[in-house]
Amino acid sequence: MNKPGERLALHGGLPTREAALPYGRQCLDDDDIAAVVNVLRSDWLTCGPKVAEFERGFADFVGADEAVSVSSGTAALHAAMYGMSIGPGDEVIVPAMTFAASANAVVFQGATPVFADVDPDTLLLGPTQVLGKITPRTKAIMAVDYAGQPCEYDALRAVADRYGLALIADSCHSLGGSYKGRPVGSLADVSVFSFHPVKHITTGEGGMVTTNDAALANRMRCFRNHGITADFRQREQQGSWFYEIVDLGYNYRLTDFQCVLGMSQLRKLPGWVRRRQQIARQYDAAFSACPVINPLGGRQEVSHAYHLYVVRLDLSRLNATRAEVFAALRAEGVGVNVHYIPVHLHPFYRNRFGTGPGLCEVAESAYEQIVTLPVFPGMTNADVADVVSGLCKVVRAWAAEERRACQQGCSRCN
Ligand SMILES: *Cc1c(COP(=O)(O)O)cnc(C)c1O
């Protein structure tokens, strides 16, 4: 039941908004920029004092003893794999519903990612999915806090302890969240973060690993610096030319001007997470009566950090494919996305590890239905309303039966 003037922008109608809204975007203020400029004018562009300051501030924020900064979230995953001594012959259980870097880091170390399915309601890796994948070669579980919702860490910890496995958290989506009152970053043996601009705080590119294990942190500090025992500043202080390469490492360092940006951003993080949660509540309310638009499930004992707001579309109630809905929303100026193509379906994994369709059916069927809606702290309430209007307009236009899709009391369609 199209309202007047409701022709989809995809079909030549007026778009819901003129300026396209991205699905995620950084927040950068003048004080962030001033902080970076100050460091650019200082003596230390890299390997200077801002690195340790950011690491200390970050560790305190997440309630961990140690934080090791690196050049990206992917480098952080790699450092975590190295630090946990994951190597050839080892298997690491990784959920199929994640960004490929989670699994790639396992492969960097010559180990095998074993893809586990996810819970149909939350799309998170849980103890049931893990138990089905444990073999004598399993060395670690990589939990991914998909969309920003922390996994069930108590249950995963119980499984890890029972089988003597390490528990690694890919928390790139959940910085600022918590589980049973404990902050993300303190929930696993080692936790990994990304500071890419779409994530909660940014340093351009950047990442962090947190842990309570000081020896592990030292191994990762060495790893991010070519495998060298002492960094440049330590040597300078010691007045010494001497260093040793004790293992093969990489240059995964984060610069001082990035670290100072990270510190400046970290101060604003709690307010930003609250805003993300507020936007999520507005979406929840808007879609609660719509049988077509189904937000992912949330669990009571967590504070969800909402890196992503993901909805599943009941395509059986629409005369359209997900691809058509996606194109229609983009045409309306709503910058939707899809997170993620299940990792085991990528050609690299099919060719190298023989994975493919049928391996993780929950993730595969979810992938056909999911759409990520815009969420970032700079969004206004009017932006949120535009996303809701755009999505409802598209659903109305393709409702399988007149009024049927939306008739369950949602005023937007009646
Ligand atoms: C962003 C992200 C990464 C990688 O982070 P980069 O900083 O882009 O390298 C890894 N895992 C997940 C789940 C992510 O979302």
Tab-separated table of C-alpha atoms and ligand atoms in Angstrom:
chain	number	residue	atom	x	y	z
A	1	MET	CA	0.000	0.000	0.000
A	2	ASN	CA	2.191	2.698	-1.346
A	3	LYS	CA	1.646	6.133	0.100
A	4	PRO	CA	1.692	9.028	-2.377
A	5	GLY	CA	5.183	10.015	-3.426
A	6	GLU	CA	6.530	6.733	-2.151
A	7	ARG	CA	8.130	5.518	-5.330
A	8	LEU	CA	11.475	3.995	-4.375
A	9	ALA	CA	14.519	6.085	-5.279
A	10	LEU	CA	15.777	2.929	-6.995
A	11	HIS	CA	12.783	3.270	-9.351
A	12	GLY	CA	13.137	7.012	-9.912
A	13	GLY	CA	11.347	8.319	-6.794
A	14	LEU	CA	12.669	10.904	-4.355
A	15	PRO	CA	15.337	9.468	-2.040
A	16	THR	CA	14.672	9.453	1.721
A	17	ARG	CA	17.754	11.620	2.148
A	18	GLU	CA	19.908	13.637	-0.230
A	19	ALA	CA	23.289	13.153	1.461
A	20	ALA	CA	24.139	9.490	1.888
A	21	LEU	CA	24.629	8.325	5.469
A	22	PRO	CA	27.565	5.889	5.916
A	23	TYR	CA	27.184	2.798	8.154
A	24	GLY	CA	30.042	3.922	10.355
A	25	ARG	CA	32.189	6.998	10.727
A	26	GLN	CA	34.895	8.340	13.027
A	27	CYS	CA	34.397	11.270	15.416
A	28	LEU	CA	37.344	13.675	15.345
A	29	ASP	CA	37.294	16.939	17.292
A	30	ASP	CA	39.656	19.916	17.318
A	31	ASP	CA	41.281	18.655	20.517
A	32	ASP	CA	42.099	15.316	18.842
A	33	ILE	CA	43.744	17.199	15.980
A	34	ALA	CA	45.606	19.570	18.324
A	35	ALA	CA	46.979	16.601	20.277
A	36	VAL	CA	48.304	15.011	17.085
A	37	VAL	CA	49.846	18.283	15.890
A	38	ASN	CA	51.661	18.702	19.221
A	39	VAL	CA	53.277	15.320	18.865
A	40	LEU	CA	54.190	16.026	15.235
A	41	ARG	CA	56.124	19.070	16.528
A	42	SER	CA	57.908	17.011	19.198
A	43	ASP	CA	61.080	14.905	19.023
A	44	TRP	CA	59.336	11.556	19.013
A	45	LEU	CA	57.188	10.536	16.048
A	46	THR	CA	57.518	6.857	16.916
A	47	CYS	CA	58.931	4.732	19.781
A	48	GLY	CA	58.465	7.736	22.093
A	49	PRO	CA	56.658	8.366	25.380
A	50	LYS	CA	53.089	8.472	23.976
A	51	VAL	CA	53.179	4.750	23.225
A	52	ALA	CA	53.481	3.662	26.855
A	53	GLU	CA	51.025	6.382	27.944
A	54	PHE	CA	48.340	5.113	25.575
A	55	GLU	CA	49.023	1.514	26.565
A	56	ARG	CA	48.719	2.356	30.288
A	57	GLY	CA	45.510	4.359	29.762
A	58	PHE	CA	43.980	1.633	27.612
A	59	ALA	CA	44.910	-1.179	30.024
A	60	ASP	CA	43.354	0.771	32.899
A	61	PHE	CA	40.219	1.447	30.867
A	62	VAL	CA	39.586	-2.234	30.125
A	63	GLY	CA	40.761	-3.464	33.526
A	64	ALA	CA	43.746	-5.426	32.221
A	65	ASP	CA	47.312	-5.425	33.589
A	66	GLU	CA	48.999	-5.037	30.210
A	67	ALA	CA	48.231	-3.471	26.837
A	68	VAL	CA	50.469	-3.744	23.774
A	69	SER	CA	49.826	-1.310	20.918
A	70	VAL	CA	50.297	-2.401	17.306
A	71	SER	CA	49.712	-1.032	13.830
A	72	SER	CA	46.279	-2.617	13.175
A	73	GLY	CA	43.682	-4.982	14.565
A	74	THR	CA	45.037	-7.604	12.211
A	75	ALA	CA	48.561	-7.126	13.605
A	76	ALA	CA	47.017	-7.417	17.090
A	77	LEU	CA	45.468	-10.779	16.147
A	78	HIS	CA	48.805	-11.915	14.705
A	79	ALA	CA	50.679	-10.841	17.855
A	80	ALA	CA	48.123	-12.678	20.006
A	81	MET	CA	48.565	-15.866	17.956
A	82	TYR	CA	52.327	-15.576	18.218
A	83	GLY	CA	52.188	-14.742	21.912
A	84	MET	CA	50.048	-17.809	22.617
A	85	SER	CA	52.605	-19.935	20.682
A	86	ILE	CA	50.085	-21.010	18.047
A	87	GLY	CA	51.982	-22.743	15.254
A	88	PRO	CA	51.991	-25.473	12.599
A	89	GLY	CA	49.879	-28.484	13.531
A	90	ASP	CA	47.685	-26.471	15.887
A	91	GLU	CA	43.991	-25.815	15.393
A	92	VAL	CA	42.162	-22.689	16.530
A	93	ILE	CA	38.361	-22.661	16.642
A	94	VAL	CA	37.060	-19.527	14.901
A	95	PRO	CA	33.422	-18.578	14.257
A	96	ALA	CA	32.368	-18.487	10.601
A	97	MET	CA	30.581	-15.165	11.160
A	98	THR	CA	33.481	-12.723	11.492
A	99	PHE	CA	35.841	-10.549	9.505
A	100	ALA	CA	38.358	-12.743	7.676
A	101	ALA	CA	41.295	-11.282	9.637
A	102	SER	CA	40.241	-13.369	12.687
A	103	ALA	CA	40.985	-16.535	10.744
A	104	ASN	CA	43.818	-15.120	8.625
A	105	ALA	CA	45.882	-14.519	11.785
A	106	VAL	CA	45.714	-18.238	12.558
A	107	VAL	CA	47.008	-18.976	9.060
A	108	PHE	CA	49.817	-16.365	9.425
A	109	GLN	CA	51.258	-18.610	12.151
A	110	GLY	CA	50.988	-21.754	10.031
A	111	ALA	CA	48.093	-23.136	12.088
A	112	THR	CA	44.636	-24.254	10.939
A	113	PRO	CA	41.446	-22.292	11.590
A	114	VAL	CA	38.556	-24.643	12.338
A	115	PHE	CA	35.296	-22.892	11.554
A	116	ALA	CA	32.493	-23.230	14.070
A	117	ASP	CA	28.890	-22.219	13.540
A	118	VAL	CA	27.178	-19.507	15.578
A	119	ASP	CA	24.055	-19.133	17.701
A	120	PRO	CA	21.034	-18.394	15.446
A	121	ASP	CA	19.728	-15.632	17.723
A	122	THR	CA	22.917	-13.654	18.461
A	123	LEU	CA	25.276	-14.943	15.719
A	124	LEU	CA	27.885	-15.423	18.485
A	125	LEU	CA	30.163	-18.393	19.035
A	126	GLY	CA	28.949	-20.289	22.102
A	127	PRO	CA	30.035	-23.349	24.097
A	128	THR	CA	27.820	-25.745	22.092
A	129	GLN	CA	29.371	-24.720	18.786
A	130	VAL	CA	32.889	-24.962	20.267
A	131	LEU	CA	32.383	-28.429	21.797
A	132	GLY	CA	31.573	-29.937	18.413
A	133	LYS	CA	34.893	-28.780	16.961
A	134	ILE	CA	37.446	-29.795	19.602
A	135	THR	CA	40.078	-32.317	18.478
A	136	PRO	CA	43.392	-33.427	20.021
A	137	ARG	CA	45.067	-30.663	17.963
A	138	THR	CA	42.870	-27.826	19.257
A	139	LYS	CA	45.018	-25.210	20.964
A	140	ALA	CA	42.742	-22.206	21.364
A	141	ILE	CA	39.239	-20.782	21.024
A	142	MET	CA	38.858	-17.428	19.334
A	143	ALA	CA	35.672	-15.747	20.539
A	144	VAL	CA	34.441	-12.871	18.372
A	145	ASP	CA	32.127	-10.321	20.009
A	146	TYR	CA	30.122	-9.996	16.809
A	147	ALA	CA	28.378	-6.627	16.321
A	148	GLY	CA	29.616	-5.518	19.761
A	149	GLN	CA	27.889	-8.062	21.988
A	150	PRO	CA	30.344	-9.898	24.262
A	151	CYS	CA	30.242	-13.700	23.972
A	152	GLU	CA	29.287	-15.963	26.908
A	153	TYR	CA	32.740	-15.815	28.459
A	154	ASP	CA	32.008	-17.828	31.626
A	155	ALA	CA	30.751	-20.753	29.543
A	156	LEU	CA	33.607	-20.450	27.023
A	157	ARG	CA	36.110	-20.280	29.893
A	158	ALA	CA	34.675	-23.473	31.386
A	159	VAL	CA	35.123	-25.287	28.047
A	160	ALA	CA	38.636	-23.849	27.593
A	161	ASP	CA	39.690	-24.945	31.078
A	162	ARG	CA	38.195	-28.401	30.696
A	163	TYR	CA	40.164	-29.044	27.506
A	164	GLY	CA	43.277	-27.019	28.370
A	165	LEU	CA	42.725	-24.444	25.615
A	166	ALA	CA	43.678	-20.778	25.428
A	167	LEU	CA	40.796	-18.300	25.171
A	168	ILE	CA	41.383	-15.414	22.758
A	169	ALA	CA	38.848	-12.616	22.319
A	170	ASP	CA	38.595	-10.785	19.012
A	171	SER	CA	36.965	-7.753	20.630
A	172	CYS	CA	37.330	-5.454	17.630
A	173	HIS	CA	33.539	-4.865	17.777
A	174	SER	CA	33.012	-4.553	21.505
A	175	LEU	CA	35.385	-1.952	22.996
A	176	GLY	CA	33.476	-0.201	25.779
A	177	GLY	CA	31.117	-3.143	26.335
A	178	SER	CA	31.000	-5.490	29.306
A	179	TYR	CA	29.917	-8.968	30.392
A	180	LYS	CA	28.408	-9.470	33.862
A	181	GLY	CA	29.859	-6.102	34.817
A	182	ARG	CA	33.399	-7.022	33.709
A	183	PRO	CA	34.796	-4.866	30.896
A	184	VAL	CA	35.622	-6.264	27.475
A	185	GLY	CA	39.417	-6.551	27.357
A	186	SER	CA	39.590	-8.430	30.667
A	187	LEU	CA	37.422	-11.427	29.735
A	188	ALA	CA	39.851	-13.751	27.927
A	189	ASP	CA	43.533	-14.730	28.206
A	190	VAL	CA	44.234	-12.190	25.508
A	191	SER	CA	41.900	-9.624	23.879
A	192	VAL	CA	42.327	-7.857	20.566
A	193	PHE	CA	41.129	-4.424	19.409
A	194	SER	CA	41.159	-2.384	16.181
A	195	PHE	CA	41.329	1.390	15.782
A	196	HIS	CA	40.193	1.523	12.174
A	197	PRO	CA	37.949	4.592	11.584
A	198	VAL	CA	34.710	2.572	11.630
A	199	LYS	CA	35.527	1.127	15.064
A	200	HIS	CA	34.762	2.707	18.462
A	201	ILE	CA	37.915	4.827	18.647
A	202	THR	CA	40.403	5.477	15.872
A	203	THR	CA	44.095	6.073	15.297
A	204	GLY	CA	43.696	5.907	11.498
A	205	GLU	CA	45.009	2.361	11.438
A	206	GLY	CA	45.947	0.781	14.743
A	207	GLY	CA	45.306	-1.986	17.225
A	208	MET	CA	45.851	-3.174	20.785
A	209	VAL	CA	46.233	-6.450	22.631
A	210	THR	CA	45.379	-6.683	26.344
A	211	THR	CA	46.270	-9.403	28.844
A	212	ASN	CA	47.067	-9.980	32.524
A	213	ASP	CA	50.092	-12.102	31.596
A	214	ALA	CA	53.235	-9.927	31.751
A	215	ALA	CA	55.442	-12.522	30.034
A	216	LEU	CA	52.952	-12.783	27.164
A	217	ALA	CA	52.872	-8.982	26.854
A	218	ASN	CA	56.684	-8.884	26.658
A	219	ARG	CA	56.721	-11.549	23.937
A	220	MET	CA	54.231	-9.483	21.930
A	221	ARG	CA	56.258	-6.254	22.458
A	222	CYS	CA	59.275	-8.055	21.061
A	223	PHE	CA	57.224	-9.469	18.163
A	224	ARG	CA	55.923	-6.050	17.093
A	225	ASN	CA	59.495	-4.719	16.993
A	226	HIS	CA	61.368	-7.141	14.675
A	227	GLY	CA	61.927	-9.620	17.490
A	228	ILE	CA	64.365	-7.204	19.132
A	229	THR	CA	64.861	-7.382	22.897
A	230	ALA	CA	65.178	-3.654	23.669
A	231	ASP	CA	63.488	-0.747	21.917
A	232	PHE	CA	65.309	2.270	20.559
A	233	ARG	CA	64.558	4.490	23.536
A	234	GLN	CA	65.726	1.898	26.069
A	235	ARG	CA	68.984	1.561	24.155
A	236	GLU	CA	69.394	5.322	23.995
A	237	GLN	CA	68.900	5.549	27.739
A	238	GLN	CA	71.441	2.792	28.244
A	239	GLY	CA	73.813	4.532	25.828
A	240	SER	CA	74.211	1.226	24.099
A	241	TRP	CA	74.408	0.105	20.478
A	242	PHE	CA	73.650	-3.449	21.423
A	243	TYR	CA	70.479	-5.339	20.572
A	244	GLU	CA	69.606	-8.897	19.726
A	245	ILE	CA	67.031	-10.468	17.428
A	246	VAL	CA	65.746	-13.266	19.624
A	247	ASP	CA	62.973	-14.449	17.314
A	248	LEU	CA	61.468	-13.542	13.948
A	249	GLY	CA	59.349	-10.430	14.435
A	250	TYR	CA	57.681	-7.733	12.370
A	251	ASN	CA	57.446	-3.963	12.361
A	252	TYR	CA	53.935	-3.652	13.790
A	253	ARG	CA	54.573	-0.502	15.848
A	254	LEU	CA	51.996	2.254	16.359
A	255	THR	CA	53.421	5.792	16.059
A	256	ASP	CA	53.386	8.375	18.849
A	257	PHE	CA	51.024	10.679	16.971
A	258	GLN	CA	48.608	7.788	16.550
A	259	CYS	CA	48.926	6.885	20.239
A	260	VAL	CA	48.160	10.437	21.340
A	261	LEU	CA	45.110	10.400	19.075
A	262	GLY	CA	44.058	7.118	20.658
A	263	MET	CA	44.367	8.614	24.139
A	264	SER	CA	42.343	11.649	23.160
A	265	GLN	CA	39.658	9.392	21.653
A	266	LEU	CA	39.604	7.035	24.633
A	267	ARG	CA	38.502	9.853	26.918
A	268	LYS	CA	35.329	10.235	24.860
A	269	LEU	CA	34.597	6.533	24.461
A	270	PRO	CA	32.087	6.075	27.322
A	271	GLY	CA	29.845	8.831	25.942
A	272	TRP	CA	30.137	7.412	22.438
A	273	VAL	CA	29.135	3.924	23.566
A	274	ARG	CA	26.107	5.387	25.356
A	275	ARG	CA	25.101	7.165	22.152
A	276	ARG	CA	25.481	3.950	20.122
A	277	GLN	CA	23.251	2.184	22.663
A	278	GLN	CA	20.697	5.004	22.475
A	279	ILE	CA	20.543	4.705	18.685
A	280	ALA	CA	20.110	0.941	19.001
A	281	ARG	CA	17.172	1.466	21.407
A	282	GLN	CA	15.556	3.798	18.836
A	283	TYR	CA	15.924	1.148	16.119
A	284	ASP	CA	14.638	-1.584	18.453
A	285	ALA	CA	11.517	0.452	19.196
A	286	ALA	CA	10.921	1.355	15.547
A	287	PHE	CA	11.097	-2.258	14.333
A	288	SER	CA	9.473	-4.019	17.287
A	289	ALA	CA	6.079	-4.382	15.565
A	290	CYS	CA	7.442	-5.220	12.117
A	291	PRO	CA	7.525	-8.915	11.235
A	292	VAL	CA	9.930	-8.337	8.322
A	293	ILE	CA	12.698	-6.459	10.143
A	294	ASN	CA	14.136	-8.576	12.962
A	295	PRO	CA	17.030	-7.171	15.014
A	296	LEU	CA	19.540	-9.739	16.323
A	297	GLY	CA	18.995	-11.063	19.821
A	298	GLY	CA	20.701	-9.459	22.795
A	299	ARG	CA	21.510	-11.123	26.107
A	300	GLN	CA	20.684	-9.703	29.531
A	301	GLU	CA	24.066	-10.035	31.237
A	302	VAL	CA	25.968	-7.882	28.737
A	303	SER	CA	26.440	-4.261	27.876
A	304	HIS	CA	26.402	-4.342	24.062
A	305	ALA	CA	28.829	-1.837	22.486
A	306	TYR	CA	27.002	-1.763	19.092
A	307	HIS	CA	29.832	-1.517	16.621
A	308	LEU	CA	27.107	-2.743	14.256
A	309	TYR	CA	23.327	-2.775	14.330
A	310	VAL	CA	22.337	-5.843	12.328
A	311	VAL	CA	18.822	-6.835	11.287
A	312	ARG	CA	17.625	-10.055	9.674
A	313	LEU	CA	15.042	-9.641	6.936
A	314	ASP	CA	12.217	-12.168	6.655
A	315	LEU	CA	12.503	-12.397	2.877
A	316	SER	CA	9.565	-14.832	2.690
A	317	ARG	CA	7.368	-11.792	3.385
A	318	LEU	CA	8.951	-9.664	0.648
A	319	ASN	CA	8.777	-9.746	-3.139
A	320	ALA	CA	12.449	-8.876	-3.290
A	321	THR	CA	15.870	-10.371	-2.695
A	322	ARG	CA	18.296	-9.104	-0.088
A	323	ALA	CA	20.379	-7.677	-2.955
A	324	GLU	CA	17.379	-5.639	-4.156
A	325	VAL	CA	16.629	-4.398	-0.648
A	326	PHE	CA	20.303	-3.477	-0.264
A	327	ALA	CA	20.393	-1.563	-3.562
A	328	ALA	CA	17.090	0.161	-2.742
A	329	LEU	CA	18.386	1.325	0.653
A	330	ARG	CA	21.612	2.641	-0.854
A	331	ALA	CA	19.495	4.530	-3.411
A	332	GLU	CA	17.459	6.010	-0.518
A	333	GLY	CA	20.726	7.413	0.878
A	334	VAL	CA	20.951	4.847	3.681
A	335	GLY	CA	24.488	3.424	3.741
A	336	VAL	CA	23.733	-0.165	4.636
A	337	ASN	CA	26.317	-2.928	4.542
A	338	VAL	CA	26.550	-6.705	5.043
A	339	HIS	CA	28.706	-8.153	7.835
A	340	TYR	CA	29.887	-10.736	6.926
A	341	ILE	CA	30.291	-13.222	4.112
A	342	PRO	CA	31.032	-16.338	6.229
A	343	VAL	CA	34.805	-16.737	6.190
A	344	HIS	CA	34.786	-20.409	5.144
A	345	LEU	CA	33.041	-19.450	1.879
A	346	HIS	CA	35.957	-17.311	0.642
A	347	PRO	CA	37.953	-18.916	-2.182
A	348	PHE	CA	41.198	-18.796	-0.191
A	349	TYR	CA	39.719	-20.981	2.557
A	350	ARG	CA	37.931	-23.286	0.135
A	351	ASN	CA	41.147	-23.844	-1.811
A	352	ARG	CA	43.563	-24.087	1.106
A	353	PHE	CA	41.414	-25.860	3.716
A	354	GLY	CA	38.649	-27.511	1.677
A	355	THR	CA	35.863	-25.566	3.372
A	356	GLY	CA	32.609	-24.659	1.622
A	357	PRO	CA	28.827	-24.446	1.843
A	358	GLY	CA	27.172	-26.690	4.413
A	359	LEU	CA	29.984	-26.386	6.969
A	360	CYS	CA	28.285	-23.710	9.106
A	361	GLU	CA	24.638	-23.623	8.136
A	362	VAL	CA	23.426	-21.091	10.691
A	363	ALA	CA	26.031	-18.548	9.582
A	364	GLU	CA	25.318	-19.296	5.928
A	365	SER	CA	21.563	-18.797	6.200
A	366	ALA	CA	22.001	-15.694	8.377
A	367	TYR	CA	24.319	-14.273	5.745
A	368	GLU	CA	21.498	-14.425	3.176
A	369	GLN	CA	19.235	-12.293	5.398
A	370	ILE	CA	21.388	-9.761	7.263
A	371	VAL	CA	21.748	-6.060	6.680
A	372	THR	CA	23.849	-3.695	8.811
A	373	LEU	CA	22.231	-0.319	9.499
A	374	PRO	CA	24.226	2.857	10.185
A	375	VAL	CA	25.357	3.393	13.811
A	376	PHE	CA	27.969	5.904	14.862
A	377	PRO	CA	28.038	8.466	17.664
A	378	GLY	CA	27.817	11.467	15.333
A	379	MET	CA	24.404	10.377	14.011
A	380	THR	CA	21.578	12.732	14.936
A	381	ASN	CA	18.086	11.580	15.868
A	382	ALA	CA	17.008	12.865	12.442
A	383	ASP	CA	19.573	10.557	10.825
A	384	VAL	CA	18.168	7.635	12.815
A	385	ALA	CA	14.637	8.579	11.728
A	386	ASP	CA	15.810	8.669	8.087
A	387	VAL	CA	17.175	5.136	8.346
A	388	VAL	CA	13.892	3.915	9.845
A	389	SER	CA	11.817	5.734	7.188
A	390	GLY	CA	14.018	4.457	4.372
A	391	LEU	CA	13.885	0.866	5.549
A	392	CYS	CA	10.126	0.958	6.176
A	393	LYS	CA	9.571	2.549	2.769
A	394	VAL	CA	11.498	-0.248	1.063
A	395	VAL	CA	9.705	-2.959	3.051
A	396	ARG	CA	6.304	-1.409	2.266
A	397	ALA	CA	7.087	-1.197	-1.423
A	398	TRP	CA	7.871	-4.908	-1.606
A	399	ALA	CA	5.522	-6.357	1.006
A	400	ALA	CA	4.486	-9.787	-0.278
A	401	GLU	CA	0.824	-9.118	0.415
A	402	GLU	CA	-0.875	-5.766	0.625
A	403	ARG	CA	-0.447	-4.435	4.177
A	404	ARG	CA	0.432	-7.911	5.337
A	405	ALA	CA	4.078	-7.300	6.113
A	406	CYS	CA	3.470	-4.310	8.309
A	407	GLN	CA	-0.059	-4.764	9.555
A	408	GLN	CA	0.887	-5.972	13.024
A	409	GLY	CA	0.288	-2.554	14.472
A	410	CYS	CA	3.261	-0.621	13.201
A	411	SER	CA	1.939	2.879	12.537
A	412	ARG	CA	4.582	3.495	9.903
A	413	CYS	CA	2.819	1.139	7.512
A	414	ASN	CA	-0.831	1.715	8.339
B	1	LIG	C1	38.147	-4.593	12.127
B	1	LIG	C2	38.304	-6.015	12.520
B	1	LIG	C3	39.533	-6.675	12.486
B	1	LIG	C4	40.768	-6.101	11.848
B	1	LIG	O1	41.118	-4.870	12.253
B	1	LIG	P1	42.023	-3.928	11.302
B	1	LIG	O2	42.410	-2.839	12.241
B	1	LIG	O3	41.167	-3.481	10.189
B	1	LIG	O4	43.189	-4.730	10.858
B	1	LIG	C5	39.600	-7.966	12.959
B	1	LIG	N1	38.520	-8.604	13.428
B	1	LIG	C6	37.312	-8.014	13.446
B	1	LIG	C7	36.139	-8.777	13.985
B	1	LIG	C8	37.171	-6.715	12.976
B	1	LIG	O5	35.958	-6.149	12.958
